[in-house]
Each structure stands twice: as C-alpha cells, then as structure tokens.
mmCIF file of C-alpha atoms and ligand atoms in Angstrom:
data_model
loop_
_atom_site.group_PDB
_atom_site.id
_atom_site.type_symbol
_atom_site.label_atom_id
_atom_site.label_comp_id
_atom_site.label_asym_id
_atom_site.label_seq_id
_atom_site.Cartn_x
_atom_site.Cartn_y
_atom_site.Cartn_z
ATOM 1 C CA UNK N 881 5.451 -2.960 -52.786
ATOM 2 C CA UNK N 882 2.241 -2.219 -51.702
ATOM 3 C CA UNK N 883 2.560 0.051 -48.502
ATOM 4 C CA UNK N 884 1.200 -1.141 -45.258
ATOM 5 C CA UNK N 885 -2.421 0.415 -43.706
ATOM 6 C CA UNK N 886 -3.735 -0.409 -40.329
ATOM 7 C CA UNK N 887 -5.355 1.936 -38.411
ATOM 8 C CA UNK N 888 -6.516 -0.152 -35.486
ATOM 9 C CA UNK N 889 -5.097 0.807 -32.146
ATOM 10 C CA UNK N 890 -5.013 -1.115 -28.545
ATOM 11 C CA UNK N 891 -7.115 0.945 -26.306
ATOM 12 C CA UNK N 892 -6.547 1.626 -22.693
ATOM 13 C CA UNK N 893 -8.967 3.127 -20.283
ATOM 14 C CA UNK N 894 -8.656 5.242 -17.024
ATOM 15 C CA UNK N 895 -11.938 5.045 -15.101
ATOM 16 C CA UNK N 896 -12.879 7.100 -12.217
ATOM 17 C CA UNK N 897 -15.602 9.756 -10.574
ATOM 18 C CA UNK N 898 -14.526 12.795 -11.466
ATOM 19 C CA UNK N 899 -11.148 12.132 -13.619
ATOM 20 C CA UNK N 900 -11.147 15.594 -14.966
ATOM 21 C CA UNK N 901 -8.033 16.725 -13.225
ATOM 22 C CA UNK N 902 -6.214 13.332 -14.035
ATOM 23 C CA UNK N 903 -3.346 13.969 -15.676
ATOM 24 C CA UNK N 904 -2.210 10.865 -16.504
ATOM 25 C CA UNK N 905 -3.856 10.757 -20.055
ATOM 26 C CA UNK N 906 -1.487 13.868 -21.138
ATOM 27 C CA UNK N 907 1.361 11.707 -19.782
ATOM 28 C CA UNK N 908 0.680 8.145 -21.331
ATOM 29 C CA UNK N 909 -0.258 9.433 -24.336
ATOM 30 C CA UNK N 910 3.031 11.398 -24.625
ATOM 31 C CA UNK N 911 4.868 8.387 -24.251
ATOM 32 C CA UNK N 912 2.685 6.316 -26.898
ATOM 33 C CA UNK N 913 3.477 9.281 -29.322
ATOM 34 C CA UNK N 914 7.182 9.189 -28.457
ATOM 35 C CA UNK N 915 7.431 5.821 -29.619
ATOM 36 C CA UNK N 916 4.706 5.494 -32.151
ATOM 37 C CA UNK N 917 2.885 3.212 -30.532
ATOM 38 C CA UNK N 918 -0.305 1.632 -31.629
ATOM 39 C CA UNK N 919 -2.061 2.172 -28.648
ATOM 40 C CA UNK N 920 -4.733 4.942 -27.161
ATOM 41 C CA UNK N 921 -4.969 6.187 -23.224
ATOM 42 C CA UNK N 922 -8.796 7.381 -22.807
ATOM 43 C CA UNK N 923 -9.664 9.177 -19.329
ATOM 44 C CA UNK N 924 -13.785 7.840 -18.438
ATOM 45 C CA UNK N 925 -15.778 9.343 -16.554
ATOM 46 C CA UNK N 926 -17.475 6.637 -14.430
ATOM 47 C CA UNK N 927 -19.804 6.757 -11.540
ATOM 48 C CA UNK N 928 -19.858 4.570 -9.260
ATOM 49 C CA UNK N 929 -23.096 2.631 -9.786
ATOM 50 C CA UNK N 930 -22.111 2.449 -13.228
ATOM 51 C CA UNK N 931 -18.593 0.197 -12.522
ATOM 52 C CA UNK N 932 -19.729 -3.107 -13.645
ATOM 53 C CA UNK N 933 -21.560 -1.947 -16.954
ATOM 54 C CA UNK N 934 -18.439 -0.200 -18.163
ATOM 55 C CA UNK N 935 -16.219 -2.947 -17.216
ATOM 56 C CA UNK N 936 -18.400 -5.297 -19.049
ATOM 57 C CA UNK N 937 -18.278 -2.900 -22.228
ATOM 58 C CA UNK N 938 -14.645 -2.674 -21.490
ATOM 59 C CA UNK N 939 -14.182 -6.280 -21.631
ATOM 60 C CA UNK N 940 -16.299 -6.490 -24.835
ATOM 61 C CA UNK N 941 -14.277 -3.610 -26.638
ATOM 62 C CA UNK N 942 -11.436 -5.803 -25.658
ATOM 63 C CA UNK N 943 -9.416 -3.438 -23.750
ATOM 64 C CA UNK N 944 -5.775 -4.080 -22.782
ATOM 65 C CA UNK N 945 -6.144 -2.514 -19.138
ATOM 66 C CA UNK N 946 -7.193 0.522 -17.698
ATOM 67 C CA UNK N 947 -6.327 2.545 -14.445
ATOM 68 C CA UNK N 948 -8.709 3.008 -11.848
ATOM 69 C CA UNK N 949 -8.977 5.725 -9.185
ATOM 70 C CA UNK N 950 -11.369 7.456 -7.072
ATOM 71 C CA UNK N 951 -14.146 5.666 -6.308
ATOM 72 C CA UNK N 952 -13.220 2.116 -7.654
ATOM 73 C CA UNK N 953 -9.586 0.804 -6.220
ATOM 74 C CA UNK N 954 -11.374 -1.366 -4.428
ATOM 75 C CA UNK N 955 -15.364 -1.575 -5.670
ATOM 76 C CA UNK N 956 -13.561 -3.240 -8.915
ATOM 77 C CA UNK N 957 -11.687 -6.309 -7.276
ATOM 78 C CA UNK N 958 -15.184 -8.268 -6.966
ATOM 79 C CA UNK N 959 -15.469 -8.387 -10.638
ATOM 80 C CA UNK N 960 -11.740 -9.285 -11.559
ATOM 81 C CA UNK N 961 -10.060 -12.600 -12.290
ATOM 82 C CA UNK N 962 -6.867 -11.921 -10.062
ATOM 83 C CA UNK N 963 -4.560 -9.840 -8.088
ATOM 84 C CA UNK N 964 -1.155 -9.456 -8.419
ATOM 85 C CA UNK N 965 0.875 -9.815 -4.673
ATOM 86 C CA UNK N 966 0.868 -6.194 -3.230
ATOM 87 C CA UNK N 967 -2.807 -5.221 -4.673
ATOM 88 C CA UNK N 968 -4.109 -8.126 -2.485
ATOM 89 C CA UNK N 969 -2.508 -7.248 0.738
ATOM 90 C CA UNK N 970 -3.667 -3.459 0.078
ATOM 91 C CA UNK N 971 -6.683 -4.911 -1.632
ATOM 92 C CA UNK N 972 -6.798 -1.687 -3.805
ATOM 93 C CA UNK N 973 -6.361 -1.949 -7.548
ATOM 94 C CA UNK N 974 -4.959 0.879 -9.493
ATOM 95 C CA UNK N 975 -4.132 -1.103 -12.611
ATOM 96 C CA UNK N 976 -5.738 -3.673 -14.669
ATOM 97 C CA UNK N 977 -4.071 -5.874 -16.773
ATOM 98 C CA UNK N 978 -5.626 -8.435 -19.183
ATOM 99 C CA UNK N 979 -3.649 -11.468 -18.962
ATOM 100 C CA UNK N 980 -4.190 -14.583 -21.015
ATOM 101 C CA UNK N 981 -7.792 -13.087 -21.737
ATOM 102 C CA UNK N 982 -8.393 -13.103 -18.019
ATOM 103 C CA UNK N 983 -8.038 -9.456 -15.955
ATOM 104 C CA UNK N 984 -5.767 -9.223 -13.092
ATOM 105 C CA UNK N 985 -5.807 -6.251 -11.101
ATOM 106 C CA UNK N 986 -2.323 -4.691 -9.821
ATOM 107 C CA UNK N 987 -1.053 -1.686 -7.634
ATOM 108 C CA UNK N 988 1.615 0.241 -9.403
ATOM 109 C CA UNK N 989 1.011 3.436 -7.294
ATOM 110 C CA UNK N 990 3.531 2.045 -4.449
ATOM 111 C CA UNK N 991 5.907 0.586 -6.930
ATOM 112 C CA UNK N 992 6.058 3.665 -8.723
ATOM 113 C CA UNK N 993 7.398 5.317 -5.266
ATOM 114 C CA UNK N 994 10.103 2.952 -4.482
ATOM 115 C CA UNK N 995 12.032 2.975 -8.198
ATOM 116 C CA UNK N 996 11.627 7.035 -7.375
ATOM 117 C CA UNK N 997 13.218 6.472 -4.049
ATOM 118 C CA UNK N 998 15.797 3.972 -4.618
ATOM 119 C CA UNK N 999 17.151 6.887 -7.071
ATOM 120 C CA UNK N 1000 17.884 8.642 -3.970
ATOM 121 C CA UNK N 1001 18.286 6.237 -1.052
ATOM 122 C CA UNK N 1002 18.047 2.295 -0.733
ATOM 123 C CA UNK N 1003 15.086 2.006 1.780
ATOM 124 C CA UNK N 1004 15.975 -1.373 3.407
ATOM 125 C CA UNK N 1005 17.249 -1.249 6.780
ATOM 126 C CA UNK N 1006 15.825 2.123 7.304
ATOM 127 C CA UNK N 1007 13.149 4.003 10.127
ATOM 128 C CA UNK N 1008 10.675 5.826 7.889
ATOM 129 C CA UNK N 1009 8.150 8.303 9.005
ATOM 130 C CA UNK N 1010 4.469 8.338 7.079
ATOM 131 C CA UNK N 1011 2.409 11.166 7.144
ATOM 132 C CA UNK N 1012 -1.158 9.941 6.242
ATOM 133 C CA UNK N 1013 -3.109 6.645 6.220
ATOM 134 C CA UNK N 1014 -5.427 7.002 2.916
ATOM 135 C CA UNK N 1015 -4.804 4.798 -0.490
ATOM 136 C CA UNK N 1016 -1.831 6.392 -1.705
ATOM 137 C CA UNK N 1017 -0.097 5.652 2.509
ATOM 138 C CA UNK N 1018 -1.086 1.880 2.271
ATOM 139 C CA UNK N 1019 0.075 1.471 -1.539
ATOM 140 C CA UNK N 1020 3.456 3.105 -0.026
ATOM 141 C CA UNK N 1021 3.722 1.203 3.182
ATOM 142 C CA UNK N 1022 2.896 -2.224 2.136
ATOM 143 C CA UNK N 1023 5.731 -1.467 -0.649
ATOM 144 C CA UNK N 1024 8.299 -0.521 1.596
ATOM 145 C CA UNK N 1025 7.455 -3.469 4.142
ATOM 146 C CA UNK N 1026 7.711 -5.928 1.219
ATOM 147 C CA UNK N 1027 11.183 -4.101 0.636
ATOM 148 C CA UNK N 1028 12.361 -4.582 3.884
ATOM 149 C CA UNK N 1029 12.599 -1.608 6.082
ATOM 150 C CA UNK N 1030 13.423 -1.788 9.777
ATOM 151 C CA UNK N 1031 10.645 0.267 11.278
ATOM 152 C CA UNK N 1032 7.928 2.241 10.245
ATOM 153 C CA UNK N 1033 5.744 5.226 12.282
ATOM 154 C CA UNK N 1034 2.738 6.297 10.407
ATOM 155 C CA UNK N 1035 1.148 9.691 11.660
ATOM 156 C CA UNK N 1036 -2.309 10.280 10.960
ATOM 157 C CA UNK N 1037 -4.901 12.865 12.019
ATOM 158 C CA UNK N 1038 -7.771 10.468 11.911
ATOM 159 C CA UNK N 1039 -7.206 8.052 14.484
ATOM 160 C CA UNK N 1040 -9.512 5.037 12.933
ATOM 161 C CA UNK N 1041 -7.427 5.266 9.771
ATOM 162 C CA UNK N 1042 -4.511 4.927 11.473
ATOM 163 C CA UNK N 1043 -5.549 1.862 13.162
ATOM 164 C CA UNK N 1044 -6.917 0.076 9.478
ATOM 165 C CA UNK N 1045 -3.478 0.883 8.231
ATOM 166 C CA UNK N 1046 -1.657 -0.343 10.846
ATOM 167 C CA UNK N 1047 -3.803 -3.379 11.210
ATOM 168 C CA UNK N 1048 -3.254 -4.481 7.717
ATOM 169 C CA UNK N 1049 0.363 -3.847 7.792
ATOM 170 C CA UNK N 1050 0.816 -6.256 10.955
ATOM 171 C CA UNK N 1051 -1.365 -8.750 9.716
ATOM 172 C CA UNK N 1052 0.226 -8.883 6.079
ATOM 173 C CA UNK N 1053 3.520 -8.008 6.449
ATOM 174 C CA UNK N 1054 6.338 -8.558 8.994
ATOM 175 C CA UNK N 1055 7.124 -4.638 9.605
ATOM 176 C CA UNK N 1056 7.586 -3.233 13.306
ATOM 177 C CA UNK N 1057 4.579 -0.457 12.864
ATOM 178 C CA UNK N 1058 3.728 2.274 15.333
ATOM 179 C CA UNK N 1059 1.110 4.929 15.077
ATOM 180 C CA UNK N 1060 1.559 8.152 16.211
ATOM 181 C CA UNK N 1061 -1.828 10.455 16.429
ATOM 182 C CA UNK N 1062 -1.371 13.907 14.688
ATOM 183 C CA UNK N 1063 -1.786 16.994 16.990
ATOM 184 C CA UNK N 1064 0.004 20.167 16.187
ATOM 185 C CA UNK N 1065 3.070 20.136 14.647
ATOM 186 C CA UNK N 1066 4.784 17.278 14.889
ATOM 187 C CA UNK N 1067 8.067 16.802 15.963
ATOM 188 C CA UNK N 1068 10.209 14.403 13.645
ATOM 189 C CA UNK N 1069 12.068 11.829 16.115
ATOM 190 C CA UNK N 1070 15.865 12.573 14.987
ATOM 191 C CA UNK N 1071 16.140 8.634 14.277
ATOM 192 C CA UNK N 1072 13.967 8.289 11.120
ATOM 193 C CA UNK N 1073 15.795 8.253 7.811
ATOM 194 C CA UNK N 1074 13.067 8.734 5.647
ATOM 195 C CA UNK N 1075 9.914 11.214 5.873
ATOM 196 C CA UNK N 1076 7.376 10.480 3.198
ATOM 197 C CA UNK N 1077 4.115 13.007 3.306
ATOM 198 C CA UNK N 1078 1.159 10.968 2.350
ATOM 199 C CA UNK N 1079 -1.530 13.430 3.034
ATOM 200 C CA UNK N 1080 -2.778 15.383 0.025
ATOM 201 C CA UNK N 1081 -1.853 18.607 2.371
ATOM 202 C CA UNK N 1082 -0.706 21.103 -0.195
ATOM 203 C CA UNK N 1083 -2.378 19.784 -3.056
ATOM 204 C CA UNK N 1084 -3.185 23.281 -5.097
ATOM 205 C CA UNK N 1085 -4.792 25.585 -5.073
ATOM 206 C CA UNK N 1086 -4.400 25.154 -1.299
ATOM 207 C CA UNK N 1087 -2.189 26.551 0.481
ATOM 208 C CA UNK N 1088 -2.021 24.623 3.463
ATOM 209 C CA UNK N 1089 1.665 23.578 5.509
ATOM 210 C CA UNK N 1090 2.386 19.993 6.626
ATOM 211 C CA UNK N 1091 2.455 20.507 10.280
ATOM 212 C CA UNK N 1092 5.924 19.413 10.886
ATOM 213 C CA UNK N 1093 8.016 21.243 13.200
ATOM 214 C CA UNK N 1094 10.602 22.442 10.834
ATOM 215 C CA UNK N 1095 13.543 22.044 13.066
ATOM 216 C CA UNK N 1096 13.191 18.596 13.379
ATOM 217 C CA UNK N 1097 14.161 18.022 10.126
ATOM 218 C CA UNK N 1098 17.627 17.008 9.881
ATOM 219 C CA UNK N 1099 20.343 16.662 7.046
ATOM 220 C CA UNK N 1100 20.600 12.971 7.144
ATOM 221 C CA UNK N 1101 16.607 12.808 6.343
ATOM 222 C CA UNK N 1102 15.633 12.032 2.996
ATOM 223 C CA UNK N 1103 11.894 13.985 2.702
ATOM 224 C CA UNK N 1104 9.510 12.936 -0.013
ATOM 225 C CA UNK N 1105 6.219 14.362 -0.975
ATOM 226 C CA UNK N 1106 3.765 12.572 -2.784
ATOM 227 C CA UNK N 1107 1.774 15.582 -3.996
ATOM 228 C CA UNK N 1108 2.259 16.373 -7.942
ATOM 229 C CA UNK N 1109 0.365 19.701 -8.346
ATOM 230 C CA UNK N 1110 3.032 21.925 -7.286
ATOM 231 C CA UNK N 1111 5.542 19.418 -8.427
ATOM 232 C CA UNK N 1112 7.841 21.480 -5.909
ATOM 233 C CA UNK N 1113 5.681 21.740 -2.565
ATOM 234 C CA UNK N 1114 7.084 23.940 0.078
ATOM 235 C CA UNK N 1115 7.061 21.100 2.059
ATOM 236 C CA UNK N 1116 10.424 20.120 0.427
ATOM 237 C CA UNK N 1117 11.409 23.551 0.008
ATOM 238 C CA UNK N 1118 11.352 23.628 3.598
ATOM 239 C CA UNK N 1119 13.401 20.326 4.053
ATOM 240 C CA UNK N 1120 16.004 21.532 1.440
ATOM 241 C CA UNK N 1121 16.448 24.216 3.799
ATOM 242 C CA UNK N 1122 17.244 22.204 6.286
ATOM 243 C CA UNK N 1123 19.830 20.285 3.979
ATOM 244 C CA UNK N 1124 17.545 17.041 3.941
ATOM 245 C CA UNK N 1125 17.811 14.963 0.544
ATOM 246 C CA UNK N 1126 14.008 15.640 -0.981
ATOM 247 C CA UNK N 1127 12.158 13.648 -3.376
ATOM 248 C CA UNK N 1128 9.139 15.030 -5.391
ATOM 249 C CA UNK N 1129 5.853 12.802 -6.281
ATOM 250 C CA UNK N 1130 6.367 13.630 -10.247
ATOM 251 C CA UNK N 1131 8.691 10.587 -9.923
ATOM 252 C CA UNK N 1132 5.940 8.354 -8.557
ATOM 253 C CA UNK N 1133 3.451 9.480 -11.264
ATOM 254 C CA UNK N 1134 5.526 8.867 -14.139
ATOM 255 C CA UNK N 1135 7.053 5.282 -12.543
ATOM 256 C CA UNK N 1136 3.434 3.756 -12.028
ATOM 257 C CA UNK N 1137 2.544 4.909 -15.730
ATOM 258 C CA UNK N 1138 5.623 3.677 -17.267
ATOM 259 C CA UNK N 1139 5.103 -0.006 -15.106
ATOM 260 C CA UNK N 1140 0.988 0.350 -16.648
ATOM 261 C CA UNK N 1141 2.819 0.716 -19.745
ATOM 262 C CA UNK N 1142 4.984 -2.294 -19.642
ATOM 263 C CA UNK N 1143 2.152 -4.427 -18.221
ATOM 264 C CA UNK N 1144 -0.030 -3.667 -21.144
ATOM 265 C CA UNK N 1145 2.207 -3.679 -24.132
ATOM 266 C CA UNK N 1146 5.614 -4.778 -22.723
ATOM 267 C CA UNK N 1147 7.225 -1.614 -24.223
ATOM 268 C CA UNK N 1148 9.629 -0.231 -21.696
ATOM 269 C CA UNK N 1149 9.322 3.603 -22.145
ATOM 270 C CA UNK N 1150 11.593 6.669 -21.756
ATOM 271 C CA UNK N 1151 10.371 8.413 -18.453
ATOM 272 C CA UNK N 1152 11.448 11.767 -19.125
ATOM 273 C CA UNK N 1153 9.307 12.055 -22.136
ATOM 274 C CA UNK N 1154 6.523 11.757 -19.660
ATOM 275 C CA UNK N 1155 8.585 14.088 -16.064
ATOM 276 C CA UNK N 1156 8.749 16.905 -19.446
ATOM 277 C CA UNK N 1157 4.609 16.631 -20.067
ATOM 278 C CA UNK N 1158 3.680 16.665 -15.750
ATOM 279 C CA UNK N 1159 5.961 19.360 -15.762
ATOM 280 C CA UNK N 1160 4.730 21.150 -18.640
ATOM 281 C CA UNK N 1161 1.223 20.870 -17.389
ATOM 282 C CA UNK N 1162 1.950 22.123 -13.484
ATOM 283 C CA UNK N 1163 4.706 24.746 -14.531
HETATM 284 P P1 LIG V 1504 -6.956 9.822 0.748
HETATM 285 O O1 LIG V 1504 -8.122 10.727 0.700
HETATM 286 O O2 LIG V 1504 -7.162 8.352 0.674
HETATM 287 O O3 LIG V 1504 -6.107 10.115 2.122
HETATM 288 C C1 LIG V 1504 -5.804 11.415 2.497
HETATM 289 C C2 LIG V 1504 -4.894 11.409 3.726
HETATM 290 O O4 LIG V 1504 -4.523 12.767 3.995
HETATM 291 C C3 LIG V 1504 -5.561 10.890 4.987
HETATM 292 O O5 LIG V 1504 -4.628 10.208 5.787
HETATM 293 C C4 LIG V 1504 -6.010 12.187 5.685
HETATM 294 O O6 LIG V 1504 -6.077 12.058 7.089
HETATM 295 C C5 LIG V 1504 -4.857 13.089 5.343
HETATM 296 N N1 LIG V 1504 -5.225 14.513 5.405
HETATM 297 C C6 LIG V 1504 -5.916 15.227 4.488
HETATM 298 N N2 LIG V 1504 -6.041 16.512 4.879
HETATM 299 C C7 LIG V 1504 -5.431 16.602 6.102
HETATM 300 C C8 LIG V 1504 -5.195 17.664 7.013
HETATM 301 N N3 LIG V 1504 -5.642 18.898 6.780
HETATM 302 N N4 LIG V 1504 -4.510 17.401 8.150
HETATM 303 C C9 LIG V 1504 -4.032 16.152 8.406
HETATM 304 N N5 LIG V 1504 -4.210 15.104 7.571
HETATM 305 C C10 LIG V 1504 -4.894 15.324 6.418
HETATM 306 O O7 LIG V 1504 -5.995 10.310 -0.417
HETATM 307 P P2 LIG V 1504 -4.865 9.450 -1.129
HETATM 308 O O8 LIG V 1504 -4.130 8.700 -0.099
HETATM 309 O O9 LIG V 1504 -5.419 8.726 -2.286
HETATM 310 O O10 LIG V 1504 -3.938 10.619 -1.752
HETATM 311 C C11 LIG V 1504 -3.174 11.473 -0.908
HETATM 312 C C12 LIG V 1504 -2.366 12.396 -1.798
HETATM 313 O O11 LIG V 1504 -1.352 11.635 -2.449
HETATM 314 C C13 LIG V 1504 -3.204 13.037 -2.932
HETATM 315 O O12 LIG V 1504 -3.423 14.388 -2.645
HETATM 316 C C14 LIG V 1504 -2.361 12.918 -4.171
HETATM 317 O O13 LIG V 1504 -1.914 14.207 -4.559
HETATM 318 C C15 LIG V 1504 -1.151 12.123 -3.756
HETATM 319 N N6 LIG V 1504 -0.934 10.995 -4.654
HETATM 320 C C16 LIG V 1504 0.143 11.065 -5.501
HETATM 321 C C17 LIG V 1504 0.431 10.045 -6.360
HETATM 322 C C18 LIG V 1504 1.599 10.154 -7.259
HETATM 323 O O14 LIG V 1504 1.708 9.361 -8.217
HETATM 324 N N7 LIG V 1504 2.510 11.070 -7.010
HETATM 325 C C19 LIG V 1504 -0.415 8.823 -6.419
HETATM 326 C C20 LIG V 1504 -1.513 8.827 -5.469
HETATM 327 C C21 LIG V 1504 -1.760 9.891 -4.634
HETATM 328 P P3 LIG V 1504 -7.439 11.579 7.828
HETATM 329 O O15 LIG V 1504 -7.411 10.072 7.820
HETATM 330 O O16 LIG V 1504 -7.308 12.149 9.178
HETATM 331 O O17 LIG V 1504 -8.601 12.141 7.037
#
C-alpha cells in the first residue's frame, strides 16, 4: 500500500501594524502541532494603507481566516461579506472567517472573556465594574450585556470614550449603563460583583498601579484583569489580598484562539496546550 503524501496545509493569517509582540502565533501553532493539524498560523505585518491589497492576496491564496488587530478591527469591515451578531454591535472585527467562500468577520475577543469568567462566576444578574472604554472594554461589555447582567458602571479616564462606549451600549443593547469619570483612585462601590480592568495599565515593562483604592475591594468581588504580559498583574495580587475571587486575561487569550480555531477548521482544541505556551513565553 502505497503510503499517503500531501504536504499542502490551510493557512491562517494574523494581520496587524506592528504584530511583533503578538503572541498568538506561538499559541495557535502549539495547538495545530498538538493535534497534527494540517493547518499554518502566520503573524503579517500590515500597514494600514496596505489593508485591502493584502486582503485581496489573502483571498486569492485562499486563506481560511485570519485575526486582525491594531490598526484594522474596524478599517477591515468595509471590505467583508458579513458580521457575525456581537462584531456588528461593536463593529470591530477580530476574526475572519471564510464561510461558504464568502468572509464574515467575528469578535471572539469578548467571547473569549465570558467562557474564562463563567469558570469562576455566572455573570447574569450581576453589577459589574469596567475599568476602560478602548476595543478590548466594548468587545467585553457588549458580551456581558448580551449575557444578561443587571447593571454595568464603566470608568474611564478619557471622558469622550466613555461617552462612545456608553452610547453604543444603550443604543444596542438593553443594559442599565453608567459612566463614572476616573480621578484618583477610585473607590469600588461595595455593590458591584464583578471588577474587570480593561485598561492596558500594567501591561510590562510598566510598572504602573490601577488606581483603585485597595480597600474597596471586598471578598465577595470577583476581580479580573485583562492584561496577559505579567499573566499575574499585581492588580490581582492586590485583590487576592483582599480575599476577592481573581481571574487572569491568559484565559481570554487562549478562549478567543481556541473559538478562531473552531471557526476555521471546526477542530475543538485542548486549551491548556495553548495556557502552557502564554505561560511559557511570559514566565
Ligand atoms: P485601547 O488602546 O483601545 O484602550 C486602552 C484603555 O486603557 C482606554 O480606556 C484608556 O483610557 C485606558 N488607559 C490607558 N492608560 C491609562 C492610564 N494611565 N490611566 C487610565 N486609563 C488608561 O486598548 P485595548 O482596549 O485594545 O486593550 C487594553 C488592554 O487589554 C491591552 O493592554 C491588552 O493587554 C488587553 N487585552 C487583552 C486581551 C486578552 O485576550 N487577554 C485581548 C485584548 C486586549 P483613555 O480612553 O482615557 O485613553
């Protein structure tokens, strides 16, 4: 029997402006090797003005998908032929999925955060607290509107992109929404169940607190950070002291890869393969 040869492989893209941080290559990759798959993650470098030529080439190398991040989550809609529910009432596409030969554009980013959540806490009924009111806020907040949640106060530094948030949340969803400008440290009302920083605040190399007074945070608070690089931000360090629940943003990361994953080649993959290669890259 003659034995089988095919080295062809589906290709997936990651484009963005720069990507050289991204980790998510590393990650995907690790999963495609865990279950030899026949398919390839490659990170792009692509500038802005050059969006719509590499699309085109995408679309002509016949791509399965590709992520898309900073400065194209929302330059790329115009030249899709879709969106999925969420990424048109953020209108911000992180993930691109060719359909029936047609490309739809979805937002797994806020997905991603509620399967890491619901390991910890079910979010419906609950007050949450949002620091921030960039891309990786709104992919969060319209999620846990969808979801159900019973109120939600976003706290932002920037007062206009407060308002846009808030905006968009009351005319897409049906969540109660109040914005809260941030000024000092802020002081957690003793209501909210769930504190989510949204604010890349601690990102490395800086070394930068969440202005939060501390005290504020209470034991029935579940306190998430979205920030991956220190998977372990002091942030929650400082919330476990206080005997909160936390919830890092490693869980986030590998959720929205493993639901790129399943879009693109239905193969439902093991997560931890991909927690073990974030972590092995930050530690
Ligand atoms: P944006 O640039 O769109 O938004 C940044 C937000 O942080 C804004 O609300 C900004 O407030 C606020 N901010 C930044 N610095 C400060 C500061 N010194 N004081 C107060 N507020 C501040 O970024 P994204 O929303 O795309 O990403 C935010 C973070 O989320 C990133 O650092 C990234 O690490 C993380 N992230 C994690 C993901 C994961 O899978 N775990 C996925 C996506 C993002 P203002 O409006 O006032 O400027």
């Amino acid at each position: 029997m003659s034995k089988e040869i095919n080295f062809k492989k589906e290709l997936i893209g990651n484009f963005g402006y720069p990507v050289w941080d991204n980790p998510t290559e590393a990650m995907v990759e690790a999963a495609f090797a865990h279950h030899d798959m026949k398919f390839r993650y490659v990170t792009t470098e692509v500038k802005a003005e050059n969006l719509k030529a590499a699309f085109e080439g995408l679309k002509a190398m016949g791509y399965k998908g590709f992520n898309c991040t900073i400065p194209h989550k929302v330059a790329i809609i115009q030249y899709l032929d879709g969106l999925g529910e969420s990424a048109s009432i953020m209108e911000a596409v992180n993930c691109v999925v060719k359909r029936d030969g047609k490309y739809i554009g979805e937002n797994t980013d806020g997905k991603g955060f509620m399967e890491s959540l619901r390991t910890v806490i079910d979010p419906v009924g609950n007050n949450v607290l949002i620091f921030g009111a960039g891309g990786a806020a709104r992919a969060v907040s319209v999620e846990l509107a969808l979801a159900g949640i019973k109120h939600l106060t976003i706290v932002n530094r920037s007062r206009n992109r407060g308002e846009g948030l808030v905006d968009l949340l009351r005319s897409k969803t049906n969540v109660e929404v109040e914005l809260i400008g941030w000024q000092g440290d802020h002081e957690v009302a003793e209501d909210r169940d769930i504190i989510i920083n949204c604010t890349s605040i601690g990102l490395s190399p800086e070394v930068v607190r969440v202005p939060v007074v501390k005290e504020t945070l209470q034991s029935h608070m579940v306190v998430c950070d979205l920030i991956v690089n220190p998977p372990h931000t002091p942030f929650l360090s400082d919330a476990e002291s206080r005997g909160c629940r936390s919830l890092d943003g490693v869980g986030m990361l590998v959720n929205q890869g493993r639901i790129g994953i399943k879009y693109w080649s239905g193969v439902d993959v093991d997560p931890d393969v991909m927690r073990k290669k974030i972590e092995e890259i930050y530690s």
